[in-house]
mmCIF file of C-alpha atoms in Angstrom:
data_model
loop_
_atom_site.group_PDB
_atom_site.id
_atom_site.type_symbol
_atom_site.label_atom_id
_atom_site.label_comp_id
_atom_site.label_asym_id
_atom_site.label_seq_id
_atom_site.Cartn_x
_atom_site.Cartn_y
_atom_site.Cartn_z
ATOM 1 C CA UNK A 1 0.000 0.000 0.000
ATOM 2 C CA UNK A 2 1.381 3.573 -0.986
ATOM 3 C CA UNK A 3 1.330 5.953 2.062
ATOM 4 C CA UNK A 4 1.851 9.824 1.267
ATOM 5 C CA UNK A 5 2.001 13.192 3.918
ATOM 6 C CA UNK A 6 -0.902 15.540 1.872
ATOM 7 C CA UNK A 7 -0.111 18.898 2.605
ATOM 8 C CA UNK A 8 -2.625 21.935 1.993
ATOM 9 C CA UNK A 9 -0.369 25.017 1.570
ATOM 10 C CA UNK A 10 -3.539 27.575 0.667
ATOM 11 C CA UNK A 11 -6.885 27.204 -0.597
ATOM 12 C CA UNK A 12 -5.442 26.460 -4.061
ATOM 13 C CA UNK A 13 -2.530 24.204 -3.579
ATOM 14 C CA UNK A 14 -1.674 21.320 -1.910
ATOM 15 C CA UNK A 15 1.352 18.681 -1.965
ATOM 16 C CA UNK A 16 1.052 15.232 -2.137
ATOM 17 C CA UNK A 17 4.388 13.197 -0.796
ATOM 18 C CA UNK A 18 6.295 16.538 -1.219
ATOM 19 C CA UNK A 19 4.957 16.728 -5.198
ATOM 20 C CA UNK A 20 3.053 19.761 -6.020
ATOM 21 C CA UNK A 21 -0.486 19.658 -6.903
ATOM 22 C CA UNK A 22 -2.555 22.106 -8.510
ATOM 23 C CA UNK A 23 -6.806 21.584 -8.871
ATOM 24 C CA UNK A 24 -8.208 21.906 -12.172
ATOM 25 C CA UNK A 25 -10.088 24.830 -12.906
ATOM 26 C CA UNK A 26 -13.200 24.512 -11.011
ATOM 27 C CA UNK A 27 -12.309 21.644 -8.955
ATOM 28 C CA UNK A 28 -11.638 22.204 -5.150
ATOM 29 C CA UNK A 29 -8.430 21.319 -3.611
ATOM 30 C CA UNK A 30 -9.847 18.722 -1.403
ATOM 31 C CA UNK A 31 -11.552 17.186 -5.241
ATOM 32 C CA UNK A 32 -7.973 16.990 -6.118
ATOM 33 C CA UNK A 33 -6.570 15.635 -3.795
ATOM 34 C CA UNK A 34 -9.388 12.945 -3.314
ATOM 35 C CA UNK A 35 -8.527 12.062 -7.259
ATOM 36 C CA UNK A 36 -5.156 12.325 -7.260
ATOM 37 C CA UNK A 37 -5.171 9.852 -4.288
ATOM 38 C CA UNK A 38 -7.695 7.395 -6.260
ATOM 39 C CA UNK A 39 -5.371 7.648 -9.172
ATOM 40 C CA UNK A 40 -2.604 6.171 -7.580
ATOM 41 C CA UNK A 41 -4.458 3.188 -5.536
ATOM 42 C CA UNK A 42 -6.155 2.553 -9.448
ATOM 43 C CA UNK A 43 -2.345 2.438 -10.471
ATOM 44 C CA UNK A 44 -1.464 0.138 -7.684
ATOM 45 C CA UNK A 45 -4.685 -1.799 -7.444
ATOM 46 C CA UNK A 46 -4.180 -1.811 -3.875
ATOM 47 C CA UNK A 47 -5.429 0.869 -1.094
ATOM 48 C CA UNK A 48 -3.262 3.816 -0.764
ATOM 49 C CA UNK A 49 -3.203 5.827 2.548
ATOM 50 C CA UNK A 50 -3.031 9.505 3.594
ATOM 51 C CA UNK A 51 -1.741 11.590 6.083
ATOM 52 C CA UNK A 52 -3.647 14.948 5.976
ATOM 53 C CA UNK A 53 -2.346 17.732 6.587
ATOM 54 C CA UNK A 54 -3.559 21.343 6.680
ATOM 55 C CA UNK A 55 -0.924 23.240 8.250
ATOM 56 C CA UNK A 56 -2.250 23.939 11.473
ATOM 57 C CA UNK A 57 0.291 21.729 13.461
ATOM 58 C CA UNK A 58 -2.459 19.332 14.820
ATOM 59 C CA UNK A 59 -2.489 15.575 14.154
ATOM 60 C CA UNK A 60 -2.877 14.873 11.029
ATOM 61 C CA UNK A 61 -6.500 12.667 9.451
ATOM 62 C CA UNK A 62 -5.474 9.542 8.631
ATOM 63 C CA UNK A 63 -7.577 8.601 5.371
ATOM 64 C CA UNK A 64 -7.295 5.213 3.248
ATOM 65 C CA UNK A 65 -8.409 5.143 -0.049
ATOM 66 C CA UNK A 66 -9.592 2.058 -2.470
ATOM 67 C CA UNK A 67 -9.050 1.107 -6.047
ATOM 68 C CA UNK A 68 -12.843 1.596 -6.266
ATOM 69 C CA UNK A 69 -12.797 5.011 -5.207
ATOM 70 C CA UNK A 70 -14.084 4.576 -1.889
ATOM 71 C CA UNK A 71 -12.387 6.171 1.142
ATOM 72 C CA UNK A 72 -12.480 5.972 5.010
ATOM 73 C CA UNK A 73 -10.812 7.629 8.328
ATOM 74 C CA UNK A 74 -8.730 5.738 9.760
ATOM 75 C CA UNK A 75 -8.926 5.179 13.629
ATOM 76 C CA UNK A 76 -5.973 5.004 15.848
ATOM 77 C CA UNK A 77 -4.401 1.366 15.764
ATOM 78 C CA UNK A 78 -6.595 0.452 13.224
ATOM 79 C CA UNK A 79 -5.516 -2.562 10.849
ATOM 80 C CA UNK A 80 -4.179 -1.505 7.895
ATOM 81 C CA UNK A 81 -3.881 -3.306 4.168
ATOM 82 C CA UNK A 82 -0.301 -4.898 4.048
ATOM 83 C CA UNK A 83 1.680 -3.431 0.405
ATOM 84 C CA UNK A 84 1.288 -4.421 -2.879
ATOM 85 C CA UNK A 85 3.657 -6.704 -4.003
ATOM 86 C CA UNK A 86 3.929 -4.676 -7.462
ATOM 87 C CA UNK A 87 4.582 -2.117 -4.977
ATOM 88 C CA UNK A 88 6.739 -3.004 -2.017
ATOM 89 C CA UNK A 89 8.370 0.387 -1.353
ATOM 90 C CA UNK A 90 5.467 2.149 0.220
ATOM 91 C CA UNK A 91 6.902 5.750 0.364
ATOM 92 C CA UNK A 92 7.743 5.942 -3.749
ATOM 93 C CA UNK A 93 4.837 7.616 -5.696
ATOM 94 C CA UNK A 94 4.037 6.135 -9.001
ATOM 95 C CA UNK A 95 6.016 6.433 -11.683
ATOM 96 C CA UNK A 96 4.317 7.828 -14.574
ATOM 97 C CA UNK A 97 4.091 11.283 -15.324
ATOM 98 C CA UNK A 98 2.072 13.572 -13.732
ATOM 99 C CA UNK A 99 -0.802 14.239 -16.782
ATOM 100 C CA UNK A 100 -1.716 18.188 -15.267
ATOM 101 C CA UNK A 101 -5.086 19.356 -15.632
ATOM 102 C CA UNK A 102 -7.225 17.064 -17.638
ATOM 103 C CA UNK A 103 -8.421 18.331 -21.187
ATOM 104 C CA UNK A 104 -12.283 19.045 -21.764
ATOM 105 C CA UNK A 105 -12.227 15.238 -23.334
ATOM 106 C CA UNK A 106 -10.984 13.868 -20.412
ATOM 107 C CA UNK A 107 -13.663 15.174 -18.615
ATOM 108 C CA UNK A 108 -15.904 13.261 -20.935
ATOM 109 C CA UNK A 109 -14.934 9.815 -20.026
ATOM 110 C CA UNK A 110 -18.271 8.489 -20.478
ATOM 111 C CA UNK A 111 -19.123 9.844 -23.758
ATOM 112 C CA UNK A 112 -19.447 7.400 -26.587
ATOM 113 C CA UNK A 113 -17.373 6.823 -29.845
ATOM 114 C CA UNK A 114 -20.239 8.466 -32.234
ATOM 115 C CA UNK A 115 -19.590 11.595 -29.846
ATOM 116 C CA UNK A 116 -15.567 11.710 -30.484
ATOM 117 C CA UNK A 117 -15.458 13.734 -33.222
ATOM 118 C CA UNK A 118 -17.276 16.265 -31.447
ATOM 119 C CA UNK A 119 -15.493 15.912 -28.381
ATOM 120 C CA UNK A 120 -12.121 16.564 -30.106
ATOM 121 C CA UNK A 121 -13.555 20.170 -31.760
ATOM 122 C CA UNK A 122 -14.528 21.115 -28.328
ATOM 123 C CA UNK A 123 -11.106 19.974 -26.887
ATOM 124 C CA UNK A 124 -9.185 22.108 -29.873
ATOM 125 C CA UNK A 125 -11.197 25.436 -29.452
ATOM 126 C CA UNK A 126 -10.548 25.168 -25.776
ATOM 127 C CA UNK A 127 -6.896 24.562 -26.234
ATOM 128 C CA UNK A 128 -6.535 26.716 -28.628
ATOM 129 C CA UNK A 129 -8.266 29.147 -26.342
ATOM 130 C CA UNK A 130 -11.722 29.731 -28.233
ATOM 131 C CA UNK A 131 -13.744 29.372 -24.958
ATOM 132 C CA UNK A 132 -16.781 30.831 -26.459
ATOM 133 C CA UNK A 133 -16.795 28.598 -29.548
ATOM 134 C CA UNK A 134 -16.279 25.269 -27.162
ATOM 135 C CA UNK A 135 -19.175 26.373 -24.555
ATOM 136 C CA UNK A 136 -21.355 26.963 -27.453
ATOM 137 C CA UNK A 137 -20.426 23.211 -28.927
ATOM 138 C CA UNK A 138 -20.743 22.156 -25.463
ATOM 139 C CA UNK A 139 -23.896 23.584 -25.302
ATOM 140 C CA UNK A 140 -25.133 21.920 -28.440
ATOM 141 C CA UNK A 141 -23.655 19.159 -27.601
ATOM 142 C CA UNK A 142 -25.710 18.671 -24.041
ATOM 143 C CA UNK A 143 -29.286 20.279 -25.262
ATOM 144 C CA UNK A 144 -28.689 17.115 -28.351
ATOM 145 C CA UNK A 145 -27.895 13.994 -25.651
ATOM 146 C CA UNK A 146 -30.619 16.075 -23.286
ATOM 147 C CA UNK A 147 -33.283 15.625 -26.557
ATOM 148 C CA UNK A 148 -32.285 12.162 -27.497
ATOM 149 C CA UNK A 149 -31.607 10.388 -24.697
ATOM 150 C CA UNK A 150 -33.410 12.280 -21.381
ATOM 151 C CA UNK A 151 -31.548 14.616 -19.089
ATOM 152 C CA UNK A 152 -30.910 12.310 -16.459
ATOM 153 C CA UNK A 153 -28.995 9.333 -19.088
ATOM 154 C CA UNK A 154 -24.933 8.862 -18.178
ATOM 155 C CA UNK A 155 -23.802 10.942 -21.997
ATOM 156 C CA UNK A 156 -26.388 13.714 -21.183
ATOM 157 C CA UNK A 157 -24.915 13.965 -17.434
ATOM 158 C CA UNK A 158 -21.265 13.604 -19.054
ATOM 159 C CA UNK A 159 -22.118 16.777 -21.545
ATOM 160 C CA UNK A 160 -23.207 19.179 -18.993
ATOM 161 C CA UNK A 161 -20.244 18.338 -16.674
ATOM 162 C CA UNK A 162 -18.307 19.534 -20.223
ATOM 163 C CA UNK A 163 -20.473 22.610 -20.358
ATOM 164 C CA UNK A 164 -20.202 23.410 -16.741
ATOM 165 C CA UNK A 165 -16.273 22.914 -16.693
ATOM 166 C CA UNK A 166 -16.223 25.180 -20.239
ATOM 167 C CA UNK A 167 -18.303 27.393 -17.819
ATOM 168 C CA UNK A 168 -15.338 28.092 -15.214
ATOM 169 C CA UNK A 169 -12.764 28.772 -17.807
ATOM 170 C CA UNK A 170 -15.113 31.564 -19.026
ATOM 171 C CA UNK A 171 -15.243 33.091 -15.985
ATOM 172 C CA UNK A 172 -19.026 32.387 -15.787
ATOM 173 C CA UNK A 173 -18.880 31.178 -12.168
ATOM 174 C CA UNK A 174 -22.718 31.019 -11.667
ATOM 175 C CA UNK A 175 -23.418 29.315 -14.629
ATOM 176 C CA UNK A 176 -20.968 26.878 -14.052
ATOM 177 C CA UNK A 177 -22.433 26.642 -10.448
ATOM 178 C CA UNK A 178 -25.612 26.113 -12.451
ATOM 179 C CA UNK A 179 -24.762 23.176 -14.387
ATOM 180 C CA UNK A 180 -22.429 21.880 -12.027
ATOM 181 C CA UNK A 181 -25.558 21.634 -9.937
ATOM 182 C CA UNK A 182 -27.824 20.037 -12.414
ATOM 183 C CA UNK A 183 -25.273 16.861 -12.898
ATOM 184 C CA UNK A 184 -25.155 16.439 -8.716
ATOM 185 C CA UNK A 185 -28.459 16.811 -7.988
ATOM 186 C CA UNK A 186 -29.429 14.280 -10.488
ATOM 187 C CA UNK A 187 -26.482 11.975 -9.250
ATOM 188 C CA UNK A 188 -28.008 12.607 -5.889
ATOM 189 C CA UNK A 189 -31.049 10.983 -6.627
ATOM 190 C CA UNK A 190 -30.072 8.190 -8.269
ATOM 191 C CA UNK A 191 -28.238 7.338 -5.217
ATOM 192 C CA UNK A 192 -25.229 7.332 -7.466
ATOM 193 C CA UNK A 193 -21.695 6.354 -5.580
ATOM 194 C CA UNK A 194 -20.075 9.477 -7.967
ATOM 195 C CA UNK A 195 -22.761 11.961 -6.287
ATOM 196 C CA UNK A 196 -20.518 13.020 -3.594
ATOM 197 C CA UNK A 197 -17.730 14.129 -5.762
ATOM 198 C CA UNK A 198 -19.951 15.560 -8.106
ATOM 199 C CA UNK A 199 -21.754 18.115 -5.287
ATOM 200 C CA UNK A 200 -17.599 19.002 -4.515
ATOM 201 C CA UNK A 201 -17.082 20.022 -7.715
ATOM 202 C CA UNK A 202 -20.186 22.222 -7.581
ATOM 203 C CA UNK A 203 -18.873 23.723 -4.681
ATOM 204 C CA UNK A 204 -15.859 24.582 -6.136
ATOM 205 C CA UNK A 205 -17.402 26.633 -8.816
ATOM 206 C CA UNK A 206 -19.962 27.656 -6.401
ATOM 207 C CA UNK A 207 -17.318 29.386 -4.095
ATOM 208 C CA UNK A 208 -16.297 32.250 -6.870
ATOM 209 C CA UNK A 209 -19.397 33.338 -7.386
ATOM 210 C CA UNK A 210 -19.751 37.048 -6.448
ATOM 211 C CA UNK A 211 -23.339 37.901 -6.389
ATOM 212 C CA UNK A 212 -24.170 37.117 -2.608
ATOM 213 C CA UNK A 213 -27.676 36.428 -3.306
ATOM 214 C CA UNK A 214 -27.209 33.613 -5.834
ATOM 215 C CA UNK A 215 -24.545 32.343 -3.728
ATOM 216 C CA UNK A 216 -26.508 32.047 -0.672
ATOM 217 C CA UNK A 217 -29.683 30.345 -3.064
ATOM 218 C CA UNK A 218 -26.939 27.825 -4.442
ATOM 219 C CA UNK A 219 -24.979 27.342 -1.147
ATOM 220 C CA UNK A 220 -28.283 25.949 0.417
ATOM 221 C CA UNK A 221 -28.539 23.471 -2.073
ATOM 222 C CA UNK A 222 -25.483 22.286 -2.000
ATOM 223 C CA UNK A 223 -25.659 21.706 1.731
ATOM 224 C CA UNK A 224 -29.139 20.043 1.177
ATOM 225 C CA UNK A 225 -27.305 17.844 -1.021
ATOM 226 C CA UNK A 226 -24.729 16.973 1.189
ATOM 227 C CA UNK A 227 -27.686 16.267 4.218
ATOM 228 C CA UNK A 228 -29.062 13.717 1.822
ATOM 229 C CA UNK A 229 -25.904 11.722 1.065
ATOM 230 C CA UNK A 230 -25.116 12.165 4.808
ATOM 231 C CA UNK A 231 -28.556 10.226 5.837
ATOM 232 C CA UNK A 232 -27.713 7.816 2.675
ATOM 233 C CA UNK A 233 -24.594 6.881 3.789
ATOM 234 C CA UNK A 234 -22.835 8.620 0.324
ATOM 235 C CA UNK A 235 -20.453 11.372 2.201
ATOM 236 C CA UNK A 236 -17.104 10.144 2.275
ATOM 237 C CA UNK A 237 -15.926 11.196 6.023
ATOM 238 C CA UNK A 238 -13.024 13.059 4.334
ATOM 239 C CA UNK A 239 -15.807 15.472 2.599
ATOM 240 C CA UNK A 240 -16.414 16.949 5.900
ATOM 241 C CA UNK A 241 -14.244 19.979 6.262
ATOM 242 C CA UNK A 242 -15.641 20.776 2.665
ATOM 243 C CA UNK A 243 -19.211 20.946 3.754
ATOM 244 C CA UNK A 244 -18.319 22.466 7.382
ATOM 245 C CA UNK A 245 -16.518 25.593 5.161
ATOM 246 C CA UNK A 246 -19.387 25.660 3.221
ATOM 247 C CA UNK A 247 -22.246 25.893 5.905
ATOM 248 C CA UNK A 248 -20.093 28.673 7.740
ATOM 249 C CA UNK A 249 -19.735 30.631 4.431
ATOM 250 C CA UNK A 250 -23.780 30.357 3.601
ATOM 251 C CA UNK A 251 -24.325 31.479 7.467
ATOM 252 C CA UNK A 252 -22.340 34.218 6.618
ATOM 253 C CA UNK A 253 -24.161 35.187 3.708
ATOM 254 C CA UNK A 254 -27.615 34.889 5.715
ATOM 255 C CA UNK A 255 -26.701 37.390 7.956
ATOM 256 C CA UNK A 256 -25.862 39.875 5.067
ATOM 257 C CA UNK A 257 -28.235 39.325 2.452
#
């Protein structure tokens, strides 16, 4: 099993076994480091563990994650997962590359091969820095799947994640609070395992928005959200700082608005 110190040095960045690591646009740092941490016990096909730390010079959370995506705290003396045997070193991070923030089609893992072509065009303009043109595809792209196939099918769901992460490189913070939204509260219904990451990612987009009336509207959502995975059993315990920032920010914002 891999075991790696995660430091937060800001809101923004964070280190995983001393190697930087920098969120993808609209993606929170905790997101990040949740994937980054999945990645590696995928890589390993063995649990990976985590030493948390945010600076503040108390004990650190001790957080284990699966191949499957799953993660839990760790209690003190609790049996641990003995290493991989691909892996025997347990301190040495993987050995491929770090990728950097994922392109607009990597975001669309679940999209089909009739899709590709369209897929790529959006990737290129975005690249190539035509944000307008690829939100607009995007757009397209989503109200199509939405038509065909119903707004709550897996490629509909993948296309507005697209849209909404187009959304955030725009600058268009609501919006992409909007759509980010529309993909968790769906995922949230279905009782879907991905619903939890899904309402992060929201949040995320959710916490640039600077109109404090549509930030308080969408900040109670996403905390309803989060109440319903809670009672379903769908918040991973390291999601919990996430939501306790956001319920302090939204009381905030009641007391202005």
């Amino acid at each position: 099993m891999g075991r790696f110190e995660v430091r937060v040095t800001d809101e923004e960045r964070a280190e995983i076994g001393g190697r930087p690591l920098v969120p993808e646009p609209g993606q929170s740092v905790h997101d990040a480091v949740l994937d980054r941490l999945q990645q590696f016990a995928r890589e390993r096909a063995a649990p990976v563990e985590a030493t948390v730390n945010d600076g503040s010079g108390t004990a650190g959370l001790l957080i284990q994650v699966s191949p499957d995506g799953s993660s839990r705290v760790l209690g003190p003396g609790e049996a641990r997962v003995p290493p991989s045997p691909n892996h025997p070193d347990p301190s040495e991070p993987p050995k491929s590359p770090d990728p950097g923030p994922a392109p607009v089609s990597a975001v669309a893992t679940g999209l089909p091969a009739e899709h590709a072509e369209r897929i790529g065009r959006i990737n290129a303009l975005a690249t190539g820095g035509r944000l307008d043109e690829a939100y607009a595809e995007a757009s397209a792209l989503r109200v199509d799947l939405t038509g065909s196939l119903g707004p709550e099918h897996p490629h509909a769901l993948e296309a507005r994640a697209v849209e909404a992460y187009l959304a955030h490189l725009r600058g268009d913070h609501r919006e992409a609070t909007v759509l980010a939204l529309g993909v968790a509260r769906i995922r949230c219904g279905a009782r879907d395992g991905r619903a939890a990451a899904e309402v992060a990612r929201a949040a995320a987009a959710w916490q640039r928005i600077d109109d404090d009336r549509a930030a308080l509207v969408h900040g109670r959502e996403l905390l309803c959200m989060w109440d319903q995975l809670h009672l379903l059993g769908l918040l991973p315990p390291g999601h919990t700082a996430l939501v306790g920032q956001v319920r302090r920010q939204v009381d905030t914002l009641a007391a202005c608005v």
